[in-house]
Tab-separated table of C-alpha atoms and ligand atoms in Angstrom:
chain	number	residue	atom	x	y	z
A	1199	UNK	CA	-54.292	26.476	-75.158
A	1200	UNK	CA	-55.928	23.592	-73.673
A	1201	UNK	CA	-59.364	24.052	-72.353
A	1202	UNK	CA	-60.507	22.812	-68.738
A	1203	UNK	CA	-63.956	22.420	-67.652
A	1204	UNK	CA	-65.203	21.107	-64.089
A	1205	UNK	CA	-68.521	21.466	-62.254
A	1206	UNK	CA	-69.416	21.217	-58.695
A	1207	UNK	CA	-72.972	20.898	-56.964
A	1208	UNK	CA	-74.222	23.435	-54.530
A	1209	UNK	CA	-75.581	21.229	-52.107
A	1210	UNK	CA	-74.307	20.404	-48.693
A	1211	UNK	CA	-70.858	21.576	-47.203
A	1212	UNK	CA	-67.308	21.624	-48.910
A	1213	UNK	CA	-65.207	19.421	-46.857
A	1214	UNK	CA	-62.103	18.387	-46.838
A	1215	UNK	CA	-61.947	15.576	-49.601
A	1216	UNK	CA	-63.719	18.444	-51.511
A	1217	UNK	CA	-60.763	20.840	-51.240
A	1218	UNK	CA	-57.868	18.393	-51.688
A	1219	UNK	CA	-59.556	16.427	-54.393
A	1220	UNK	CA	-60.531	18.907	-56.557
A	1221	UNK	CA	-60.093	22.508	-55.518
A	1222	UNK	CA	-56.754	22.442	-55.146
A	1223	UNK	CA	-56.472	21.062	-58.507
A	1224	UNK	CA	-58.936	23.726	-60.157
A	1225	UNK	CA	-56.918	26.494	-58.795
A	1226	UNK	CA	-53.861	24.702	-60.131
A	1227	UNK	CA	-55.246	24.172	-63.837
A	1228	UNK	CA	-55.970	27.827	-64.319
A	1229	UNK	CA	-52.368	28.765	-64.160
A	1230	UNK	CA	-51.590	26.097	-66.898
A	1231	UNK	CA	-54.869	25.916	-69.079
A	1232	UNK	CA	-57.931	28.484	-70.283
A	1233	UNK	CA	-60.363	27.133	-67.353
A	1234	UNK	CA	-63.997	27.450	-66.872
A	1235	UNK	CA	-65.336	26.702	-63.311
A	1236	UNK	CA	-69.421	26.156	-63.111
A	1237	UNK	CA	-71.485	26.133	-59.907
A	1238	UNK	CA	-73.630	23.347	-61.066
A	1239	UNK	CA	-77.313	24.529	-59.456
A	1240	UNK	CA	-79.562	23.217	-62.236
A	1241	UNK	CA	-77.709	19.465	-61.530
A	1242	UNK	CA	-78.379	20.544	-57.961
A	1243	UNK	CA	-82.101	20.535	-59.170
A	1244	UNK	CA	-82.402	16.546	-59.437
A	1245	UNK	CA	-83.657	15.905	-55.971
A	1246	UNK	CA	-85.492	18.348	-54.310
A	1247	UNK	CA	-84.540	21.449	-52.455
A	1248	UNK	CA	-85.306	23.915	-50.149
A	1249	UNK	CA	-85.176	27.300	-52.656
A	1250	UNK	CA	-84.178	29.140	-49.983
A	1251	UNK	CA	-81.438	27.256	-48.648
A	1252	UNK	CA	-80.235	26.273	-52.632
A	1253	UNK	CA	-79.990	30.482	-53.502
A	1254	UNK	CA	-77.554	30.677	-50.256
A	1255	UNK	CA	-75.415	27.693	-50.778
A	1256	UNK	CA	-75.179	28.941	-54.678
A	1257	UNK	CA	-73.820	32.219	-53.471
A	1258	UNK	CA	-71.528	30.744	-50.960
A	1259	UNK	CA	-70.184	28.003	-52.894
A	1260	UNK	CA	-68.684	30.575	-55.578
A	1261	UNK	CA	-67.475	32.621	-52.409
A	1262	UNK	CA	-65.862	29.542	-51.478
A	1263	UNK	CA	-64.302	28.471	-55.110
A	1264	UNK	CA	-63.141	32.776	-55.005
A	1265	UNK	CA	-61.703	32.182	-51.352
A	1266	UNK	CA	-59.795	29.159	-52.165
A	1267	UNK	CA	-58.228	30.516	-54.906
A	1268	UNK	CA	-59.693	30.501	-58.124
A	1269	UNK	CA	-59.062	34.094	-59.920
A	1270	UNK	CA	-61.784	35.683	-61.947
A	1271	UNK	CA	-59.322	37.700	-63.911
A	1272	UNK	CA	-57.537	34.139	-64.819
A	1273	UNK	CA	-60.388	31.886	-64.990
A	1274	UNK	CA	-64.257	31.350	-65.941
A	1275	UNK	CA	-66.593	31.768	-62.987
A	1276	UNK	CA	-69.937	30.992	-63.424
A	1277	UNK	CA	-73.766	29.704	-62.023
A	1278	UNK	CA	-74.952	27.235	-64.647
A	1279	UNK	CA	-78.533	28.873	-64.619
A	1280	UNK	CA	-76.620	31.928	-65.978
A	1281	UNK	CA	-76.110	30.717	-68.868
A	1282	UNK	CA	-79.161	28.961	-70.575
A	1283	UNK	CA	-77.364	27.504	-73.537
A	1284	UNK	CA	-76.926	24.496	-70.859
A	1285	UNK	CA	-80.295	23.521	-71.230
A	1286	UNK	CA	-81.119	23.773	-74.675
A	1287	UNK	CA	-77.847	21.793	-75.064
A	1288	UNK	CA	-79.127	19.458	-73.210
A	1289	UNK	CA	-82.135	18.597	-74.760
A	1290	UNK	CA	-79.468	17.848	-77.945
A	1291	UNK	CA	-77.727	15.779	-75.452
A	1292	UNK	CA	-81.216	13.857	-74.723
A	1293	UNK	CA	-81.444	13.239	-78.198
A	1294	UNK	CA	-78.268	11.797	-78.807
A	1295	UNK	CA	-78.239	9.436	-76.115
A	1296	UNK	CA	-79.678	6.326	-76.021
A	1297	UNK	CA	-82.243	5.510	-73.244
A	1298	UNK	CA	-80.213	2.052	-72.590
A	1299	UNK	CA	-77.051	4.043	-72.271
A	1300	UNK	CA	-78.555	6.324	-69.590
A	1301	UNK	CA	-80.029	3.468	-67.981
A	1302	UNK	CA	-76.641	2.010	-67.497
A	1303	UNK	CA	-74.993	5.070	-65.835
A	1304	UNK	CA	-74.202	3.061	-62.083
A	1305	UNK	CA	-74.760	6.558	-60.595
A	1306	UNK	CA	-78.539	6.690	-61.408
A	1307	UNK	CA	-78.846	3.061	-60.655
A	1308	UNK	CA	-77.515	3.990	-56.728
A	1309	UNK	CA	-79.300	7.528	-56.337
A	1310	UNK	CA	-82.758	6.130	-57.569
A	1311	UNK	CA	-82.541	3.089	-55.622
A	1312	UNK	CA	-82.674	4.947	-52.721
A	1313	UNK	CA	-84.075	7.559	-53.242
A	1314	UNK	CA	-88.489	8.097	-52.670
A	1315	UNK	CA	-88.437	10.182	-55.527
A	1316	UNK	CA	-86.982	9.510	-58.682
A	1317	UNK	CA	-87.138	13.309	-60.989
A	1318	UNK	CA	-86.836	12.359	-64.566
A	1319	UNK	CA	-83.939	14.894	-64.307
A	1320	UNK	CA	-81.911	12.396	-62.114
A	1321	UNK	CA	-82.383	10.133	-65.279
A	1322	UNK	CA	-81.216	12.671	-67.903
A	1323	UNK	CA	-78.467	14.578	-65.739
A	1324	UNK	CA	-75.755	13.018	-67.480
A	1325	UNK	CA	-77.298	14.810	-71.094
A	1326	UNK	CA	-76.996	17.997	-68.920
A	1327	UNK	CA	-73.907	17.482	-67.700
A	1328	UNK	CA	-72.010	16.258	-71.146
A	1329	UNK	CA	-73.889	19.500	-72.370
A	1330	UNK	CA	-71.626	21.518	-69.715
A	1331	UNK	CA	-68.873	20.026	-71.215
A	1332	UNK	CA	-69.311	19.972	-74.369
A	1333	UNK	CA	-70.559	23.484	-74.673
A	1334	UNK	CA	-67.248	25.208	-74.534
A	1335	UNK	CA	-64.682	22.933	-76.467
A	1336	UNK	CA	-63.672	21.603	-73.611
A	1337	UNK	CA	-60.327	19.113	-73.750
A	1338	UNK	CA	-59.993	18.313	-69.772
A	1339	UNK	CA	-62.780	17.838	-67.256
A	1340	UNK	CA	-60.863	17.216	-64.037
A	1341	UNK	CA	-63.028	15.190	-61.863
A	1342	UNK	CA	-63.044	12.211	-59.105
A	1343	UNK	CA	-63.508	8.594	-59.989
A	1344	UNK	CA	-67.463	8.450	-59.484
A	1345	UNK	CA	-67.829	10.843	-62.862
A	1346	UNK	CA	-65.129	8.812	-65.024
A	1347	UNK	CA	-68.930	6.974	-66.198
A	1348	UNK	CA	-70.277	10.563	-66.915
A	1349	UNK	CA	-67.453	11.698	-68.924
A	1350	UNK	CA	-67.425	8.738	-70.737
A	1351	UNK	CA	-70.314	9.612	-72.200
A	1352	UNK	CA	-69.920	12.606	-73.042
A	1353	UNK	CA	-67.349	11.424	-75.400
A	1354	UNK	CA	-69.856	8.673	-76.778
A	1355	UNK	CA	-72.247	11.595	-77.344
A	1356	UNK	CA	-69.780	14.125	-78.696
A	1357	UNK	CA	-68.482	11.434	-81.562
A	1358	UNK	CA	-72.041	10.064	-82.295
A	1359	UNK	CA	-73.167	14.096	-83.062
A	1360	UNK	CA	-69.912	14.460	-85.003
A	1361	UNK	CA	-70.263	11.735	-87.239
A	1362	UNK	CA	-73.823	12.133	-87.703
A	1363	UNK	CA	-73.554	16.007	-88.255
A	1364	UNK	CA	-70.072	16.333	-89.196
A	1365	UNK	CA	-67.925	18.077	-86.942
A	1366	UNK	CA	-69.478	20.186	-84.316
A	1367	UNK	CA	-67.978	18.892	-80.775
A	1368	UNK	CA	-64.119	18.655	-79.326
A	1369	UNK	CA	-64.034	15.573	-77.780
A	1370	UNK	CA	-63.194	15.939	-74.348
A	1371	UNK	CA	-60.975	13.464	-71.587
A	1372	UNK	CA	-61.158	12.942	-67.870
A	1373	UNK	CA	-58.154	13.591	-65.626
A	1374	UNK	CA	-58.276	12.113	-62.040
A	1375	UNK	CA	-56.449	13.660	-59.116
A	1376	UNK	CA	-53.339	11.699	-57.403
A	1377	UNK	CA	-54.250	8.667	-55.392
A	1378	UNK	CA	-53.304	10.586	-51.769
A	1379	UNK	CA	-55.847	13.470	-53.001
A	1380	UNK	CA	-58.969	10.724	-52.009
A	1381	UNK	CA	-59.669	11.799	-48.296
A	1382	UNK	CA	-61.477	9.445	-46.286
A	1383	UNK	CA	-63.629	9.780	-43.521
A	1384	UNK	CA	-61.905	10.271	-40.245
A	1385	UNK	CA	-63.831	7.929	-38.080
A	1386	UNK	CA	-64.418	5.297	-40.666
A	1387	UNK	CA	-61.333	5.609	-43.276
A	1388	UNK	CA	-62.344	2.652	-45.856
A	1389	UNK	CA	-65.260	5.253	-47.142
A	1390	UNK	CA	-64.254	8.532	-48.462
A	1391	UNK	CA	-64.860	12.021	-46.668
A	1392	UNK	CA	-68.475	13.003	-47.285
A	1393	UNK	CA	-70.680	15.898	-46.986
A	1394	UNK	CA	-74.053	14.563	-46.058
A	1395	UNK	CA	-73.682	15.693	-42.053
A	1396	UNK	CA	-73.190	18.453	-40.759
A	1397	UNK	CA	-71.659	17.902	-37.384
A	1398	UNK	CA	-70.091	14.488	-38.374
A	1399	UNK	CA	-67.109	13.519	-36.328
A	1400	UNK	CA	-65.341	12.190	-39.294
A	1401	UNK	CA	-65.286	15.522	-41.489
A	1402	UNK	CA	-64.019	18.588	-41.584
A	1403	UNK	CA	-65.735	21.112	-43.361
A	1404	UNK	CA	-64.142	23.728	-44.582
A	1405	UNK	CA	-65.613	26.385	-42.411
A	1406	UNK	CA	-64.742	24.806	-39.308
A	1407	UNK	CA	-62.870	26.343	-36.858
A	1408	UNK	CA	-59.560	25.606	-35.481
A	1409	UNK	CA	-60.786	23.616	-32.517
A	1410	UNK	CA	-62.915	21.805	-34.376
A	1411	UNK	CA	-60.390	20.736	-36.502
A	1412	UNK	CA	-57.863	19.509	-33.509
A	1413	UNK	CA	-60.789	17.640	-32.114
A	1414	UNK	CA	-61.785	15.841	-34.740
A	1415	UNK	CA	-58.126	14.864	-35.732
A	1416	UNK	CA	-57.385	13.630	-32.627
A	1417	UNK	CA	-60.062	11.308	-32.179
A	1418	UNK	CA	-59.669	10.068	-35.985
A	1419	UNK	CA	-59.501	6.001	-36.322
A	1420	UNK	CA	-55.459	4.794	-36.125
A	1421	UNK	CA	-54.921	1.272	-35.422
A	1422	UNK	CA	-53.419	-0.955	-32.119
A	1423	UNK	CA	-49.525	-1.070	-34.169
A	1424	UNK	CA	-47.263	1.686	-33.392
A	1425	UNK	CA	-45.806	2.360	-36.334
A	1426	UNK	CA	-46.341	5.092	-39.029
A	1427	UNK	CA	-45.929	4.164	-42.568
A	1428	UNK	CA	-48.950	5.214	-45.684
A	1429	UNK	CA	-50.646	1.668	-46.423
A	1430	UNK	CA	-54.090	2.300	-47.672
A	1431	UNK	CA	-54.940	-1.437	-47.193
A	1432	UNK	CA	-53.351	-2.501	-43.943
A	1433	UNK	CA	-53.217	1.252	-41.853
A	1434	UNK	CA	-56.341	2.987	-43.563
A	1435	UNK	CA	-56.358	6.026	-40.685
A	1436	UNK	CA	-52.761	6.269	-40.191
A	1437	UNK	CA	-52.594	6.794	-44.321
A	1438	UNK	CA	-55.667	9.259	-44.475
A	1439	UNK	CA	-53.446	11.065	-41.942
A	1440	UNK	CA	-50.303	10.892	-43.775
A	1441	UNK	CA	-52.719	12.038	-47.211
A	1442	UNK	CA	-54.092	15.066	-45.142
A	1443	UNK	CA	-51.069	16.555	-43.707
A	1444	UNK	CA	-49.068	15.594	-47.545
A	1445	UNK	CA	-52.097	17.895	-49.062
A	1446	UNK	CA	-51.888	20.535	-46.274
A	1447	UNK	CA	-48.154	21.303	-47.143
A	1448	UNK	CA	-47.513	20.046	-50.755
A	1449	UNK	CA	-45.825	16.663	-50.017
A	1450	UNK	CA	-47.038	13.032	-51.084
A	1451	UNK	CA	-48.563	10.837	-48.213
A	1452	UNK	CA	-45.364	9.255	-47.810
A	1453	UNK	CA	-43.014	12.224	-48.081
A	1454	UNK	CA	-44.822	13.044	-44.841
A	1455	UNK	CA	-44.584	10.265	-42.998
A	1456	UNK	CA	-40.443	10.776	-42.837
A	1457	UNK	CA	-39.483	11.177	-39.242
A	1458	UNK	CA	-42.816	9.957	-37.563
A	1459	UNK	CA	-42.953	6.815	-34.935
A	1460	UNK	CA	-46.184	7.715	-33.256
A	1461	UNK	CA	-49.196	8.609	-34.491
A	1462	UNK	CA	-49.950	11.595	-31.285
A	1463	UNK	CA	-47.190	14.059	-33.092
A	1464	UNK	CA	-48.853	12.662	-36.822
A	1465	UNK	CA	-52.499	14.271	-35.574
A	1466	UNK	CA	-51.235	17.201	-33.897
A	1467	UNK	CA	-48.647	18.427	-36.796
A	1468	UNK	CA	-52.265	17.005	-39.377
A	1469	UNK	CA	-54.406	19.439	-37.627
A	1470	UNK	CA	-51.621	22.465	-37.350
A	1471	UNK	CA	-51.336	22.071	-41.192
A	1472	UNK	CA	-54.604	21.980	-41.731
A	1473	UNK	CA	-55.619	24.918	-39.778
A	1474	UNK	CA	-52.724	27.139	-41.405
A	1475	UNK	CA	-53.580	26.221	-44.879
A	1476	UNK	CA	-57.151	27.094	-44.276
A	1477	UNK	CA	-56.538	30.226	-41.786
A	1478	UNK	CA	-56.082	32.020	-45.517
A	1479	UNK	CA	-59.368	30.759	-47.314
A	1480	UNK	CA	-61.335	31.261	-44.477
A	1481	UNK	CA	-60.148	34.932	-44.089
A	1482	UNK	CA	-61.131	35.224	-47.605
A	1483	UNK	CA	-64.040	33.951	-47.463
A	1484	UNK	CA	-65.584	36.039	-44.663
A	1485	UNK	CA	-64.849	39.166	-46.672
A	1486	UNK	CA	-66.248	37.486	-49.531
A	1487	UNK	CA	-69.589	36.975	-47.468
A	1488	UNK	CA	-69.503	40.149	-45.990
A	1489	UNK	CA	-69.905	41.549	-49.735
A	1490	UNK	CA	-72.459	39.643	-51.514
A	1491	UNK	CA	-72.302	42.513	-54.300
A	1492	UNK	CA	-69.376	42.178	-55.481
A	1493	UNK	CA	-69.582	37.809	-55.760
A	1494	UNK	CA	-72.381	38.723	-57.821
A	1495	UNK	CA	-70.586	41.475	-59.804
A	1496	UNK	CA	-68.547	38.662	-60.068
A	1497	UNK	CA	-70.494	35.768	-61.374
A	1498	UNK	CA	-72.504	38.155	-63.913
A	1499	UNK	CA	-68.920	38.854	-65.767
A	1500	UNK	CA	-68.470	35.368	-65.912
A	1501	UNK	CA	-71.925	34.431	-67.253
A	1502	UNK	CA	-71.116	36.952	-69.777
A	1503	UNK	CA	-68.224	35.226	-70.770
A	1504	UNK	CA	-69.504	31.801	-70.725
A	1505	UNK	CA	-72.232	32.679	-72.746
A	1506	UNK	CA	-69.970	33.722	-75.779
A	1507	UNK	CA	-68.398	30.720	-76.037
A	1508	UNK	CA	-71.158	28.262	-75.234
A	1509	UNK	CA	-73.924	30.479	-77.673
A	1510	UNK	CA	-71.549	30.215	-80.625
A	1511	UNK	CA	-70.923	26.226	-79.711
A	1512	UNK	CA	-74.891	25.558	-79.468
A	1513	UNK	CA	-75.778	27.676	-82.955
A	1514	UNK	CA	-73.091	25.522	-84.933
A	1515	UNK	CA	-74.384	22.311	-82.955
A	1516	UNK	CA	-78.692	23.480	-84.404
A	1517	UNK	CA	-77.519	24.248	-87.382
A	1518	UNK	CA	-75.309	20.981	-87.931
A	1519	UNK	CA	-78.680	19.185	-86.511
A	1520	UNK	CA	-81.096	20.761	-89.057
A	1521	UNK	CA	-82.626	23.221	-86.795
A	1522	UNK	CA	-83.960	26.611	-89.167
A	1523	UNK	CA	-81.897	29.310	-87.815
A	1524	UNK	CA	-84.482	32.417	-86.920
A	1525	UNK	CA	-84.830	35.312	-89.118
B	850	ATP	P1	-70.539	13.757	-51.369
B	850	ATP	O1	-70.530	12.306	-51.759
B	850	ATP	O2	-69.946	14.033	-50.051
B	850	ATP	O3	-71.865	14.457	-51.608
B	850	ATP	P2	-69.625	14.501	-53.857
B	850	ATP	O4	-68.594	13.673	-54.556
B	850	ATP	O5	-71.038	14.290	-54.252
B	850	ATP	O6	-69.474	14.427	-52.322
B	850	ATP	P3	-69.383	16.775	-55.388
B	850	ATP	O7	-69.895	18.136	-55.161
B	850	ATP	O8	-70.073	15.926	-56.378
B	850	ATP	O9	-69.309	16.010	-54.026
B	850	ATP	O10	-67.856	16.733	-55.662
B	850	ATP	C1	-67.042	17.797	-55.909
B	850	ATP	C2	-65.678	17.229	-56.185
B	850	ATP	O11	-65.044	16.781	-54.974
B	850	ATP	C3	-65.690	16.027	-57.131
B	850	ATP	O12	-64.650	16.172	-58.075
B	850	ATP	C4	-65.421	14.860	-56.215
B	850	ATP	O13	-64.791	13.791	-56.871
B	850	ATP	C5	-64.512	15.482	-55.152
B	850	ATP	N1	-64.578	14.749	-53.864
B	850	ATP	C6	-65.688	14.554	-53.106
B	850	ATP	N2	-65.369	13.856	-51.981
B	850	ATP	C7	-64.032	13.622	-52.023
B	850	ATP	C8	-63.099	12.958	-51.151
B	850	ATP	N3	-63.461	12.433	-49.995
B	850	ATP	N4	-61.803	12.914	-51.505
B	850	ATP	C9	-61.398	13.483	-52.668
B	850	ATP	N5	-62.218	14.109	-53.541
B	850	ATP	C10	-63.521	14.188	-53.244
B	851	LTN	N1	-71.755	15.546	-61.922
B	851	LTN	C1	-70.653	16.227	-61.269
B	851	LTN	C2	-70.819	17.715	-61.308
B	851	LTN	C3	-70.794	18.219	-62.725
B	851	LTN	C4	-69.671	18.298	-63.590
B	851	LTN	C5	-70.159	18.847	-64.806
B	851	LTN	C6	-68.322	17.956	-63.436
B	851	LTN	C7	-71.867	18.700	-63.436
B	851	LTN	N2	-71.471	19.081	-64.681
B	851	LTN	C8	-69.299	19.032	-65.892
B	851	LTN	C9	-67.487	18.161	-64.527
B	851	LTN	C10	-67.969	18.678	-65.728
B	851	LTN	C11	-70.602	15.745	-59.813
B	851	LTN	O1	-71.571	15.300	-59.301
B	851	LTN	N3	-69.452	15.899	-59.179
């Protein structure tokens, strides 16, 4: 059976573009391949956080991935902390890559330019993260377009340990989600839906509430035509509408465009989707919170789980290395 594996950060708020572009996929996968879901907290580790606030949005980030549909009794749930074979994997990782290949990863090269502190994490993350992967045979890593780079390497560093050690790693491929599943942001729809604000105008979060929703769908950007048709490049807010209400009810972007002239009925029937496809998740979720026991009951099974698969992958990786087993 193939093997999926995808990670997501716990920091700031799932939105949107978080849902349609991956989620929605994740939950899809596990009813076709053996998945393995990972709350990514040690990635979340590169920049610093607030320990506090990084412990709640662990928790509620795997209440989320449980409330939006991914099944524990199907899937692989699991905090990346759990399950320290991701660390000492990635310290093989370190030592497979080369310092000029990490250099070149265009993700570091943003982040650090910006950023007032550069961890020497930030610089090795991609080690970690083809350690995630690699750790549990994995053949798919569903992810968007900004990891293709990451994945990439991970394949470099899977065939560079297998033909130096002989076969240890699967080598793994990245699948990308449909173009409609890139959401942009409502008020400025040539750059995608982001997290990084809370109360932004141009996101919806997946916690908001209903009125939120209709008020920030009805002020989204159209344009001065009257006409609805998806065209990313000439009618970028009339085709993010067309993407959001095609994801809210299973349709491509231009499936639901059929039967629209004006873009009023577009944002209303957007945000009435919306709100019923998250009405569900949301539900979900507040029991979820209301019970952090049994997320953690929850998480421990699937650290358990994890573990088997990625402690057998990480002795045959030390041994093919040269590492002395103990005892
Ligand atoms: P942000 O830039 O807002 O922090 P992110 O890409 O860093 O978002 P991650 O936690 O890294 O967020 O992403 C989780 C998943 O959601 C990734 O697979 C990413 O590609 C996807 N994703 C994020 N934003 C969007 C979007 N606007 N449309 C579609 N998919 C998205
Ligand atoms: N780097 C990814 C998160 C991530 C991941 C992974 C995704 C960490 N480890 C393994 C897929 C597979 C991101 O920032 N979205």
């Amino acid at each position: 059976m193939t093997r999926v594996f995808s990670g997501i950060k716990p920091t700031g708020n799932v939105h949107l573009g978080n849902l349609f572009g991956a989620l929605t996929r994740w939950v899809d996968d596990q009813h076709r391949a053996d998945s393995i879901y990972c709350v990514v907290d040690l990635h979340a580790l590169t920049v610093p956080q607030d320990p506090a606030e990084l412990r709640e949005a662990t928790l509620r980030l795997a209440q989320i991935l449980l409330a939006v549909g991914i099944d524990p009794s199907v899937s692989t749930l699991f905090v990346q902390s759990h399950v320290p074979e991701h660390t000492e994997g990635a310290w093989l990782m370190e030592c497979t890559a080369a310092f000029g290949e990490l250099r070149r990863m265009t993700q570091f090269k943003d982040k650090s330019d910006k950023a007032d502190f550069v961890s020497g994490g930030l610089f090795t993350y991609p080690a970690l993260m083809a350690a995630d992967i690699l750790l549990y045979d994995t053949d798919e890593v569903p992810v968007g377009d900004d990891q293709r780079q990451h994945v990439e390497l991970a394949r470099d560093l899977a065939e560079r340990f297998n033909s130096r050690y002989g076969p240890t790693f699967t080598v793994p491929r990245a699948t990308f989600p449909a173009a409609g599943a890139r959401i942009m942001d409502l008020q400025d729809p040539t750059s995608k839906m982001s997290k990084s604000e809370d109360q932004a105008p141009g996101t919806i979060l997946f916690l908001d509430e209903p009125a939120a929703i209709e008020k920030k769908l009805k002020r989204a950007v159209t344009d001065t035509e009257a006409e609805v048709r998806y065209d990313v490049a000439a009618k970028p807010g009339v085709s993010n509408l067309l993407s959001i209400l095609g994801a809210a009810t299973g349709r491509t972007p231009e499936e639901a465009a059929q039967g629209y002239t004006q873009y009023g009925p577009l944002k209303t029937d957007a945000a009435a989707a919306v709100i019923e496809r998250l009405a569900p998740m949301q539900e979900r979720f507040r029991e979820l919170a209301a019970d952090p026991a049994e997320t953690a009951r929850i998480l421990a099974a699937g650290a358990e789980k994890a573990r088997a698969v990625a402690a057998a992958t990480l002795t045959r990786a030390k041994d093919h290395i040269g590492l002395l087993p103990p005892g």
